[in-house]
Short mmCIF file of C-alpha atoms in Angstrom, two decimals:
data_model
loop_
_atom_site.label_atom_id
_atom_site.label_comp_id
_atom_site.label_asym_id
_atom_site.label_seq_id
_atom_site.Cartn_x
_atom_site.Cartn_y
_atom_site.Cartn_z
CA MET A 239 0.06 0.04 0.01
CA THR A 240 1.30 3.41 -0.82
CA GLY A 241 2.18 5.93 1.85
CA ASP A 242 -0.24 8.33 0.15
CA LEU A 243 -3.23 6.24 1.19
CA ARG A 244 -1.92 5.99 4.70
CA ASP A 245 -1.37 9.74 4.87
CA GLN A 246 -4.93 10.35 3.63
CA VAL A 247 -6.46 8.14 6.28
CA SER A 248 -4.37 9.80 8.93
CA ASP A 249 -5.60 13.20 7.65
CA VAL A 250 -9.17 11.99 7.95
CA ALA A 251 -8.55 10.96 11.57
CA ILE A 252 -7.10 14.42 12.35
CA CYS A 253 -9.99 16.25 10.83
CA LEU A 254 -12.29 14.17 13.04
CA GLY A 255 -10.33 15.15 16.15
CA LEU A 256 -8.66 11.74 16.51
CA PRO A 257 -4.90 11.30 16.95
CA ALA A 258 -2.74 11.07 13.79
CA LEU A 259 -1.92 7.55 12.84
CA PRO A 260 1.56 6.17 12.64
CA GLU A 261 3.08 6.49 9.12
CA ASP A 262 3.53 2.70 8.82
CA TRP A 263 0.27 1.58 10.41
CA THR A 264 -0.76 -1.95 9.72
CA GLY A 265 -3.79 -4.07 10.47
CA CYS A 266 -7.04 -2.85 11.96
CA ASP A 267 -5.89 -1.57 15.35
CA ALA A 268 -4.66 1.89 14.22
CA VAL A 269 -7.83 2.66 12.26
CA TRP A 270 -10.21 1.10 14.75
CA PRO A 271 -11.34 4.55 16.06
CA LEU A 272 -12.41 5.41 12.44
CA LEU A 273 -14.30 2.15 12.02
CA GLU A 274 -15.92 2.70 15.37
CA ARG A 275 -17.03 6.23 14.28
CA MET A 276 -18.58 4.73 11.11
CA ARG A 277 -20.40 2.14 13.28
CA GLU A 278 -21.62 4.83 15.62
CA GLU A 279 -23.17 6.57 12.69
CA GLY A 280 -25.13 3.54 11.80
CA ALA A 281 -22.78 2.01 9.18
CA VAL A 282 -22.21 -1.67 8.96
CA VAL A 283 -18.48 -2.32 8.53
CA LEU A 284 -17.42 -5.78 7.35
CA VAL A 285 -13.85 -7.14 7.10
CA LYS A 286 -13.69 -10.55 5.49
CA LEU A 287 -10.62 -12.65 5.37
CA ASP A 288 -11.19 -15.29 2.77
CA GLY A 289 -8.86 -18.30 2.92
CA GLU A 290 -10.59 -19.97 0.00
CA ARG A 291 -9.35 -17.33 -2.49
CA GLY A 292 -6.27 -18.10 -4.40
CA PRO A 293 -3.74 -16.08 -6.53
CA GLY A 294 -6.10 -15.73 -9.48
CA ASP A 295 -8.72 -14.02 -7.37
CA ASN A 296 -9.16 -10.28 -6.49
CA GLY A 297 -7.43 -10.74 -3.15
CA ALA A 298 -8.08 -12.53 0.19
CA TYR A 299 -9.59 -9.42 1.83
CA THR A 300 -12.98 -7.90 1.33
CA VAL A 301 -13.81 -4.62 3.20
CA LEU A 302 -17.24 -3.07 2.90
CA ALA A 303 -19.15 -0.32 4.53
CA SER A 304 -22.89 0.14 4.11
CA GLY A 305 -25.77 1.91 5.81
CA GLY A 306 -25.53 4.95 8.06
CA GLY A 307 -24.72 8.14 6.17
CA LEU A 308 -24.25 6.32 2.94
CA ASP A 309 -28.11 6.42 2.38
CA GLY A 310 -28.46 3.03 0.66
CA ASP A 311 -25.06 3.23 -1.04
CA PHE A 312 -22.00 1.24 -0.04
CA VAL A 313 -18.23 1.22 -0.37
CA ARG A 314 -16.45 -2.07 -1.03
CA ILE A 315 -13.11 -3.35 -2.26
CA ASP A 316 -11.52 -6.82 -2.65
CA SER A 317 -7.79 -6.45 -2.04
CA ALA A 318 -4.74 -8.58 -1.63
CA VAL A 319 -3.56 -6.08 0.98
CA LEU A 320 -5.63 -5.65 4.13
CA GLU A 321 -4.47 -2.05 4.69
CA GLU A 322 -5.28 -0.98 1.15
CA GLY A 323 -8.82 -2.35 1.69
CA LEU A 324 -9.30 -0.59 5.02
CA ALA A 325 -7.91 2.76 3.57
CA THR A 326 -10.07 2.66 0.45
CA VAL A 327 -13.34 2.01 2.45
CA ILE A 328 -12.50 4.62 5.20
CA LEU A 329 -11.64 7.19 2.50
CA GLY A 330 -14.69 6.35 0.44
CA TYR A 331 -16.92 6.66 3.51
CA ALA A 332 -15.17 9.94 4.51
CA GLU A 333 -15.78 11.39 1.02
CA LYS A 334 -19.51 10.55 1.12
CA CYS A 335 -20.34 11.13 4.80
CA TRP A 336 -17.61 13.36 6.52
#
């Protein structure tokens, strides 16, 4: 995942009054406050780790947000990199709702 996506997610956190994220954040822990904010607004956030997917598939991780401020819309990505999926969904939600 590019540093640019990481930086953008950190910028969203700061705009929401949350602490900046580490430049090299990985996994769900660093972005958990953002995911919780989404949930508090009524969104459903799903992170799927699919062990049945192989190299020819779109990636082993699916990240999805629906409901809440998305008004019937959703943000979804299948990705080979968990952090890329999390960043894409958080940024998509932020663009539409924050």
